[in-house]
């Protein structure tokens, strides 16, 4: 059976997504950035030749704009009391029709088709593949079978997620493989880091991403405001 990719996503609606960026960005800007991340991720997934499922929450299929490349994507609602249960249910449903599955979110627009391809290859010789995130979670999980124990009793949204998942895998007797670490884009600091990555010549490919272009626009926009405010303080004698 062919492999598949599951994308777990909130509906890209203002005030409902990327809310940790709202200390700098407007709700509309956060939603626009989410759509850009989805566009970049879908472009990479379509290169795999694998099944693609988008499990959504917080809205309806109509909330995903027609500008997104959704022609070959199967949209399904998420079900479950928490993220773990929602991922487990999605994994179980998809593995009924596919031999291997990789689950990703929308916080890593720099994830590439090759990273997902590598994950699917490693699943040929291991039970579990995890992509560690800098914040202690993971940006990718790959499986050949759905194990409820990997998704229950995990402190979602904390720095313990990756370690707890590895502990549960060991208790289940599962072999595990780790991918290179990535940094999710959850906060303004993460967005700035993403932008700075693309300024490095080794990462010029990032500049073609829709999410990167938006990040550059937001940073230039809000940094200019910071600089202008600083200049006004200096002129008014508010500093020094």
PDB file of C-alpha atoms in Angstrom:
ATOM      1  CA  UNK A   1       0.000   0.000   0.000  1.00  0.00           C
ATOM      2  CA  UNK A   2       1.182   3.505  -0.782  1.00  0.00           C
ATOM      3  CA  UNK A   3       2.281   5.758   2.083  1.00  0.00           C
ATOM      4  CA  UNK A   4       0.380   8.833   3.220  1.00  0.00           C
ATOM      5  CA  UNK A   5       0.893  12.191   4.868  1.00  0.00           C
ATOM      6  CA  UNK A   6      -1.516  13.650   7.420  1.00  0.00           C
ATOM      7  CA  UNK A   7      -1.517  17.408   7.977  1.00  0.00           C
ATOM      8  CA  UNK A   8      -3.101  18.480  11.261  1.00  0.00           C
ATOM      9  CA  UNK A   9      -4.385  22.021  10.881  1.00  0.00           C
ATOM     10  CA  UNK A  10      -6.642  24.594  12.426  1.00  0.00           C
ATOM     11  CA  UNK A  11      -8.891  26.478  10.030  1.00  0.00           C
ATOM     12  CA  UNK A  12      -6.941  29.581   8.919  1.00  0.00           C
ATOM     13  CA  UNK A  13      -9.331  32.093  10.458  1.00  0.00           C
ATOM     14  CA  UNK A  14      -8.439  35.431  12.107  1.00  0.00           C
ATOM     15  CA  UNK A  15      -8.233  35.130  15.863  1.00  0.00           C
ATOM     16  CA  UNK A  16      -8.318  31.318  15.725  1.00  0.00           C
ATOM     17  CA  UNK A  17      -4.837  30.410  14.546  1.00  0.00           C
ATOM     18  CA  UNK A  18      -1.217  31.402  15.250  1.00  0.00           C
ATOM     19  CA  UNK A  19      -2.547  33.237  18.291  1.00  0.00           C
ATOM     20  CA  UNK A  20       0.859  33.379  19.986  1.00  0.00           C
ATOM     21  CA  UNK A  21       1.928  35.750  17.211  1.00  0.00           C
ATOM     22  CA  UNK A  22      -0.917  38.138  18.020  1.00  0.00           C
ATOM     23  CA  UNK A  23       1.250  40.101  20.454  1.00  0.00           C
ATOM     24  CA  UNK A  24       2.817  41.516  17.258  1.00  0.00           C
ATOM     25  CA  UNK A  25       0.543  40.639  14.341  1.00  0.00           C
ATOM     26  CA  UNK A  26      -3.151  41.212  13.769  1.00  0.00           C
ATOM     27  CA  UNK A  27      -5.546  38.285  13.633  1.00  0.00           C
ATOM     28  CA  UNK A  28      -5.821  38.735   9.862  1.00  0.00           C
ATOM     29  CA  UNK A  29      -2.030  38.661   9.498  1.00  0.00           C
ATOM     30  CA  UNK A  30      -1.805  35.499  11.611  1.00  0.00           C
ATOM     31  CA  UNK A  31      -4.411  33.821   9.406  1.00  0.00           C
ATOM     32  CA  UNK A  32      -2.531  34.922   6.279  1.00  0.00           C
ATOM     33  CA  UNK A  33       0.687  33.445   7.652  1.00  0.00           C
ATOM     34  CA  UNK A  34      -1.092  30.169   8.425  1.00  0.00           C
ATOM     35  CA  UNK A  35      -2.384  30.009   4.836  1.00  0.00           C
ATOM     36  CA  UNK A  36       1.127  30.658   3.539  1.00  0.00           C
ATOM     37  CA  UNK A  37       2.515  27.845   5.701  1.00  0.00           C
ATOM     38  CA  UNK A  38      -0.160  25.500   4.384  1.00  0.00           C
ATOM     39  CA  UNK A  39       0.596  26.464   0.800  1.00  0.00           C
ATOM     40  CA  UNK A  40       4.310  25.741   1.249  1.00  0.00           C
ATOM     41  CA  UNK A  41       3.699  22.433   3.025  1.00  0.00           C
ATOM     42  CA  UNK A  42       1.166  21.237   0.450  1.00  0.00           C
ATOM     43  CA  UNK A  43       3.595  22.084  -2.355  1.00  0.00           C
ATOM     44  CA  UNK A  44       6.172  19.787  -0.743  1.00  0.00           C
ATOM     45  CA  UNK A  45       3.703  16.971  -0.007  1.00  0.00           C
ATOM     46  CA  UNK A  46       2.536  16.869  -3.628  1.00  0.00           C
ATOM     47  CA  UNK A  47       6.098  16.014  -4.673  1.00  0.00           C
ATOM     48  CA  UNK A  48       5.955  12.736  -2.740  1.00  0.00           C
ATOM     49  CA  UNK A  49       3.341  10.924  -4.780  1.00  0.00           C
ATOM     50  CA  UNK A  50       1.742   9.823  -1.515  1.00  0.00           C
ATOM     51  CA  UNK A  51      -1.809  10.124  -0.249  1.00  0.00           C
ATOM     52  CA  UNK A  52      -2.499  13.423   1.462  1.00  0.00           C
ATOM     53  CA  UNK A  53      -5.072  14.022   4.212  1.00  0.00           C
ATOM     54  CA  UNK A  54      -5.774  17.346   5.877  1.00  0.00           C
ATOM     55  CA  UNK A  55      -7.459  16.905   9.253  1.00  0.00           C
ATOM     56  CA  UNK A  56      -8.931  20.236  10.302  1.00  0.00           C
ATOM     57  CA  UNK A  57     -10.422  21.733  13.438  1.00  0.00           C
ATOM     58  CA  UNK A  58     -12.007  25.057  14.362  1.00  0.00           C
ATOM     59  CA  UNK A  59     -13.918  25.524  11.133  1.00  0.00           C
ATOM     60  CA  UNK A  60     -15.214  23.868   7.969  1.00  0.00           C
ATOM     61  CA  UNK A  61     -13.708  22.937   4.585  1.00  0.00           C
ATOM     62  CA  UNK A  62     -15.098  26.218   3.232  1.00  0.00           C
ATOM     63  CA  UNK A  63     -12.644  28.075   5.488  1.00  0.00           C
ATOM     64  CA  UNK A  64      -9.706  26.764   3.429  1.00  0.00           C
ATOM     65  CA  UNK A  65      -9.457  29.129   0.439  1.00  0.00           C
ATOM     66  CA  UNK A  66      -9.507  27.927  -3.152  1.00  0.00           C
ATOM     67  CA  UNK A  67      -6.045  29.446  -3.630  1.00  0.00           C
ATOM     68  CA  UNK A  68      -4.600  26.494  -1.707  1.00  0.00           C
ATOM     69  CA  UNK A  69      -3.629  23.442  -3.823  1.00  0.00           C
ATOM     70  CA  UNK A  70      -6.259  21.129  -2.353  1.00  0.00           C
ATOM     71  CA  UNK A  71      -7.224  19.230  -5.512  1.00  0.00           C
ATOM     72  CA  UNK A  72      -5.561  15.972  -4.446  1.00  0.00           C
ATOM     73  CA  UNK A  73      -6.134  16.432  -0.704  1.00  0.00           C
ATOM     74  CA  UNK A  74      -8.759  14.609   1.338  1.00  0.00           C
ATOM     75  CA  UNK A  75     -10.217  16.913   4.012  1.00  0.00           C
ATOM     76  CA  UNK A  76     -11.533  15.354   7.204  1.00  0.00           C
ATOM     77  CA  UNK A  77     -12.573  16.839  10.567  1.00  0.00           C
ATOM     78  CA  UNK A  78     -10.500  16.109  13.662  1.00  0.00           C
ATOM     79  CA  UNK A  79     -12.194  14.177  16.461  1.00  0.00           C
ATOM     80  CA  UNK A  80     -11.003  13.821  20.034  1.00  0.00           C
ATOM     81  CA  UNK A  81     -10.732  15.481  23.418  1.00  0.00           C
ATOM     82  CA  UNK A  82      -7.108  16.587  22.986  1.00  0.00           C
ATOM     83  CA  UNK A  83      -4.369  16.707  20.359  1.00  0.00           C
ATOM     84  CA  UNK A  84      -3.177  13.202  21.195  1.00  0.00           C
ATOM     85  CA  UNK A  85      -6.570  11.620  20.684  1.00  0.00           C
ATOM     86  CA  UNK A  86      -7.111  13.602  17.487  1.00  0.00           C
ATOM     87  CA  UNK A  87      -3.777  12.446  16.048  1.00  0.00           C
ATOM     88  CA  UNK A  88      -4.375   8.844  17.091  1.00  0.00           C
ATOM     89  CA  UNK A  89      -7.798   8.745  15.457  1.00  0.00           C
ATOM     90  CA  UNK A  90      -6.464  10.290  12.257  1.00  0.00           C
ATOM     91  CA  UNK A  91      -3.538   7.857  12.220  1.00  0.00           C
ATOM     92  CA  UNK A  92      -5.801   4.845  12.742  1.00  0.00           C
ATOM     93  CA  UNK A  93      -8.191   5.938   9.985  1.00  0.00           C
ATOM     94  CA  UNK A  94      -5.468   6.548   7.414  1.00  0.00           C
ATOM     95  CA  UNK A  95      -3.457   3.397   8.209  1.00  0.00           C
ATOM     96  CA  UNK A  96      -6.539   1.348   7.366  1.00  0.00           C
ATOM     97  CA  UNK A  97      -5.764   2.238   3.739  1.00  0.00           C
ATOM     98  CA  UNK A  98      -2.017   2.979   3.724  1.00  0.00           C
ATOM     99  CA  UNK A  99       1.060   1.063   4.841  1.00  0.00           C
ATOM    100  CA  UNK A 100       2.991   3.967   6.389  1.00  0.00           C
ATOM    101  CA  UNK A 101       1.990   7.431   7.533  1.00  0.00           C
ATOM    102  CA  UNK A 102       3.742  10.653   8.461  1.00  0.00           C
ATOM    103  CA  UNK A 103       1.859  13.221  10.556  1.00  0.00           C
ATOM    104  CA  UNK A 104       2.910  16.872  10.472  1.00  0.00           C
ATOM    105  CA  UNK A 105       1.451  20.193  11.572  1.00  0.00           C
ATOM    106  CA  UNK A 106       1.569  23.668  10.060  1.00  0.00           C
ATOM    107  CA  UNK A 107       4.219  25.232  12.310  1.00  0.00           C
ATOM    108  CA  UNK A 108       7.213  24.219  10.152  1.00  0.00           C
ATOM    109  CA  UNK A 109       6.855  25.721   6.654  1.00  0.00           C
ATOM    110  CA  UNK A 110      10.487  24.807   5.983  1.00  0.00           C
ATOM    111  CA  UNK A 111       9.759  21.075   6.089  1.00  0.00           C
ATOM    112  CA  UNK A 112      10.753  19.554   2.750  1.00  0.00           C
ATOM    113  CA  UNK A 113       9.588  16.668   0.607  1.00  0.00           C
ATOM    114  CA  UNK A 114      12.974  15.058   1.213  1.00  0.00           C
ATOM    115  CA  UNK A 115      12.487  15.143   4.991  1.00  0.00           C
ATOM    116  CA  UNK A 116       9.131  13.393   4.621  1.00  0.00           C
ATOM    117  CA  UNK A 117      10.592  10.970   2.068  1.00  0.00           C
ATOM    118  CA  UNK A 118      13.430  10.143   4.480  1.00  0.00           C
ATOM    119  CA  UNK A 119      10.899   9.518   7.245  1.00  0.00           C
ATOM    120  CA  UNK A 120       8.939   7.090   5.079  1.00  0.00           C
ATOM    121  CA  UNK A 121      12.158   5.287   4.101  1.00  0.00           C
ATOM    122  CA  UNK A 122      13.216   4.924   7.729  1.00  0.00           C
ATOM    123  CA  UNK A 123       9.844   3.397   8.571  1.00  0.00           C
ATOM    124  CA  UNK A 124      10.857   0.411   6.459  1.00  0.00           C
ATOM    125  CA  UNK A 125      13.301  -0.536   9.215  1.00  0.00           C
ATOM    126  CA  UNK A 126      11.930   1.075  12.374  1.00  0.00           C
ATOM    127  CA  UNK A 127       8.585   1.362  14.151  1.00  0.00           C
ATOM    128  CA  UNK A 128       8.576   5.069  14.892  1.00  0.00           C
ATOM    129  CA  UNK A 129      10.140   8.191  13.396  1.00  0.00           C
ATOM    130  CA  UNK A 130      10.130  11.503  15.270  1.00  0.00           C
ATOM    131  CA  UNK A 131      11.256  14.963  14.223  1.00  0.00           C
ATOM    132  CA  UNK A 132      12.313  16.755  17.433  1.00  0.00           C
ATOM    133  CA  UNK A 133      11.301  20.392  17.820  1.00  0.00           C
ATOM    134  CA  UNK A 134      13.498  22.866  19.659  1.00  0.00           C
ATOM    135  CA  UNK A 135      10.734  23.528  22.196  1.00  0.00           C
ATOM    136  CA  UNK A 136      10.685  19.900  23.372  1.00  0.00           C
ATOM    137  CA  UNK A 137       7.853  18.694  21.173  1.00  0.00           C
ATOM    138  CA  UNK A 138       8.016  17.164  17.714  1.00  0.00           C
ATOM    139  CA  UNK A 139       7.206  18.489  14.255  1.00  0.00           C
ATOM    140  CA  UNK A 140       6.739  15.054  12.658  1.00  0.00           C
ATOM    141  CA  UNK A 141       5.757  11.567  13.727  1.00  0.00           C
ATOM    142  CA  UNK A 142       5.876   8.573  11.399  1.00  0.00           C
ATOM    143  CA  UNK A 143       4.259   5.195  12.052  1.00  0.00           C
ATOM    144  CA  UNK A 144       3.331   1.882  10.417  1.00  0.00           C
ATOM    145  CA  UNK A 145       0.666   1.078  13.015  1.00  0.00           C
ATOM    146  CA  UNK A 146      -1.511   3.192  15.297  1.00  0.00           C
ATOM    147  CA  UNK A 147      -0.528   2.857  18.964  1.00  0.00           C
ATOM    148  CA  UNK A 148      -2.898   4.590  21.382  1.00  0.00           C
ATOM    149  CA  UNK A 149      -0.190   4.466  24.061  1.00  0.00           C
ATOM    150  CA  UNK A 150       1.972   6.933  22.119  1.00  0.00           C
ATOM    151  CA  UNK A 151      -0.730   9.581  22.277  1.00  0.00           C
ATOM    152  CA  UNK A 152      -2.260   9.222  25.743  1.00  0.00           C
ATOM    153  CA  UNK A 153      -1.023  10.776  28.977  1.00  0.00           C
ATOM    154  CA  UNK A 154       1.272  13.197  27.118  1.00  0.00           C
ATOM    155  CA  UNK A 155       1.587  16.765  28.398  1.00  0.00           C
ATOM    156  CA  UNK A 156       0.779  18.397  25.056  1.00  0.00           C
ATOM    157  CA  UNK A 157       2.135  21.890  24.542  1.00  0.00           C
ATOM    158  CA  UNK A 158       5.009  21.428  27.008  1.00  0.00           C
ATOM    159  CA  UNK A 159       8.739  20.737  26.720  1.00  0.00           C
ATOM    160  CA  UNK A 160       8.131  17.125  27.833  1.00  0.00           C
ATOM    161  CA  UNK A 161       6.271  15.902  24.746  1.00  0.00           C
ATOM    162  CA  UNK A 162       9.200  14.354  22.877  1.00  0.00           C
ATOM    163  CA  UNK A 163      10.701  12.628  25.915  1.00  0.00           C
ATOM    164  CA  UNK A 164       7.329  11.318  27.066  1.00  0.00           C
ATOM    165  CA  UNK A 165       6.649   9.926  23.598  1.00  0.00           C
ATOM    166  CA  UNK A 166      10.031   8.177  23.535  1.00  0.00           C
ATOM    167  CA  UNK A 167       9.360   6.741  27.000  1.00  0.00           C
ATOM    168  CA  UNK A 168       6.017   5.370  25.836  1.00  0.00           C
ATOM    169  CA  UNK A 169       7.625   3.926  22.713  1.00  0.00           C
ATOM    170  CA  UNK A 170      10.215   2.112  24.848  1.00  0.00           C
ATOM    171  CA  UNK A 171       7.486   0.759  27.121  1.00  0.00           C
ATOM    172  CA  UNK A 172       5.680  -0.584  24.046  1.00  0.00           C
ATOM    173  CA  UNK A 173       8.871  -2.192  22.759  1.00  0.00           C
ATOM    174  CA  UNK A 174       8.983   0.034  19.676  1.00  0.00           C
ATOM    175  CA  UNK A 175      12.180   0.996  17.881  1.00  0.00           C
ATOM    176  CA  UNK A 176      12.553   4.708  17.170  1.00  0.00           C
ATOM    177  CA  UNK A 177      14.530   6.926  14.812  1.00  0.00           C
ATOM    178  CA  UNK A 178      15.100  10.674  15.207  1.00  0.00           C
ATOM    179  CA  UNK A 179      15.319  13.263  12.438  1.00  0.00           C
ATOM    180  CA  UNK A 180      17.329  16.511  12.663  1.00  0.00           C
ATOM    181  CA  UNK A 181      15.902  19.056  15.092  1.00  0.00           C
ATOM    182  CA  UNK A 182      13.773  21.939  13.796  1.00  0.00           C
ATOM    183  CA  UNK A 183      12.354  25.099  15.298  1.00  0.00           C
ATOM    184  CA  UNK A 184       8.579  25.538  15.025  1.00  0.00           C
ATOM    185  CA  UNK A 185       7.194  28.995  14.290  1.00  0.00           C
ATOM    186  CA  UNK A 186       4.944  29.768  17.246  1.00  0.00           C
ATOM    187  CA  UNK A 187       6.211  33.117  18.545  1.00  0.00           C
ATOM    188  CA  UNK A 188       7.613  36.380  17.197  1.00  0.00           C
ATOM    189  CA  UNK A 189      11.101  35.212  18.157  1.00  0.00           C
ATOM    190  CA  UNK A 190      10.561  32.048  16.102  1.00  0.00           C
ATOM    191  CA  UNK A 191       9.420  34.140  13.139  1.00  0.00           C
ATOM    192  CA  UNK A 192      12.538  36.317  13.370  1.00  0.00           C
ATOM    193  CA  UNK A 193      14.728  33.214  13.543  1.00  0.00           C
ATOM    194  CA  UNK A 194      13.022  31.810  10.433  1.00  0.00           C
ATOM    195  CA  UNK A 195      13.671  35.096   8.614  1.00  0.00           C
ATOM    196  CA  UNK A 196      17.323  35.150   9.696  1.00  0.00           C
ATOM    197  CA  UNK A 197      17.777  31.574   8.458  1.00  0.00           C
ATOM    198  CA  UNK A 198      16.802  32.632   4.954  1.00  0.00           C
ATOM    199  CA  UNK A 199      19.352  35.432   4.953  1.00  0.00           C
ATOM    200  CA  UNK A 200      22.115  32.815   5.141  1.00  0.00           C
ATOM    201  CA  UNK A 201      23.396  31.909   1.667  1.00  0.00           C
ATOM    202  CA  UNK A 202      23.128  28.207   2.534  1.00  0.00           C
ATOM    203  CA  UNK A 203      19.369  28.623   3.006  1.00  0.00           C
ATOM    204  CA  UNK A 204      18.547  30.774  -0.032  1.00  0.00           C
ATOM    205  CA  UNK A 205      15.887  28.216  -1.009  1.00  0.00           C
ATOM    206  CA  UNK A 206      13.780  29.428   1.914  1.00  0.00           C
ATOM    207  CA  UNK A 207      13.296  32.768   0.177  1.00  0.00           C
ATOM    208  CA  UNK A 208      11.019  31.094  -2.384  1.00  0.00           C
ATOM    209  CA  UNK A 209       8.574  30.059   0.334  1.00  0.00           C
ATOM    210  CA  UNK A 210       5.363  32.046   0.679  1.00  0.00           C
ATOM    211  CA  UNK A 211       5.714  31.886   4.458  1.00  0.00           C
ATOM    212  CA  UNK A 212       9.223  33.341   4.266  1.00  0.00           C
ATOM    213  CA  UNK A 213       8.100  36.244   2.103  1.00  0.00           C
ATOM    214  CA  UNK A 214       5.339  37.053   4.562  1.00  0.00           C
ATOM    215  CA  UNK A 215       7.719  36.735   7.510  1.00  0.00           C
ATOM    216  CA  UNK A 216      10.087  39.203   5.838  1.00  0.00           C
ATOM    217  CA  UNK A 217       7.201  41.613   5.211  1.00  0.00           C
ATOM    218  CA  UNK A 218       5.966  41.431   8.811  1.00  0.00           C
ATOM    219  CA  UNK A 219       9.431  41.850  10.290  1.00  0.00           C
ATOM    220  CA  UNK A 220      10.225  44.825   8.066  1.00  0.00           C
ATOM    221  CA  UNK A 221       6.833  46.372   8.860  1.00  0.00           C
ATOM    222  CA  UNK A 222       6.960  46.009  12.618  1.00  0.00           C
ATOM    223  CA  UNK A 223      10.687  46.597  12.991  1.00  0.00           C
ATOM    224  CA  UNK A 224      10.218  49.886  11.170  1.00  0.00           C
ATOM    225  CA  UNK A 225       7.558  50.835  13.706  1.00  0.00           C
ATOM    226  CA  UNK A 226       9.943  49.967  16.543  1.00  0.00           C
ATOM    227  CA  UNK A 227      12.711  52.060  14.971  1.00  0.00           C
ATOM    228  CA  UNK A 228      10.354  55.000  14.458  1.00  0.00           C
ATOM    229  CA  UNK A 229       9.146  54.848  18.064  1.00  0.00           C
ATOM    230  CA  UNK A 230      12.735  54.741  19.260  1.00  0.00           C
ATOM    231  CA  UNK A 231      13.566  57.798  17.146  1.00  0.00           C
ATOM    232  CA  UNK A 232      10.573  59.681  18.561  1.00  0.00           C
ATOM    233  CA  UNK A 233      11.732  58.911  22.099  1.00  0.00           C
ATOM    234  CA  UNK A 234      15.192  60.220  21.326  1.00  0.00           C
ATOM    235  CA  UNK A 235      13.814  63.411  19.785  1.00  0.00           C
ATOM    236  CA  UNK A 236      11.545  63.960  22.762  1.00  0.00           C
ATOM    237  CA  UNK A 237      14.342  63.418  25.249  1.00  0.00           C
ATOM    238  CA  UNK A 238      12.736  60.270  26.590  1.00  0.00           C
ATOM    239  CA  UNK A 239      16.035  58.346  26.620  1.00  0.00           C
ATOM    240  CA  UNK A 240      19.493  59.227  27.854  1.00  0.00           C
TER     241      UNK A 240
END
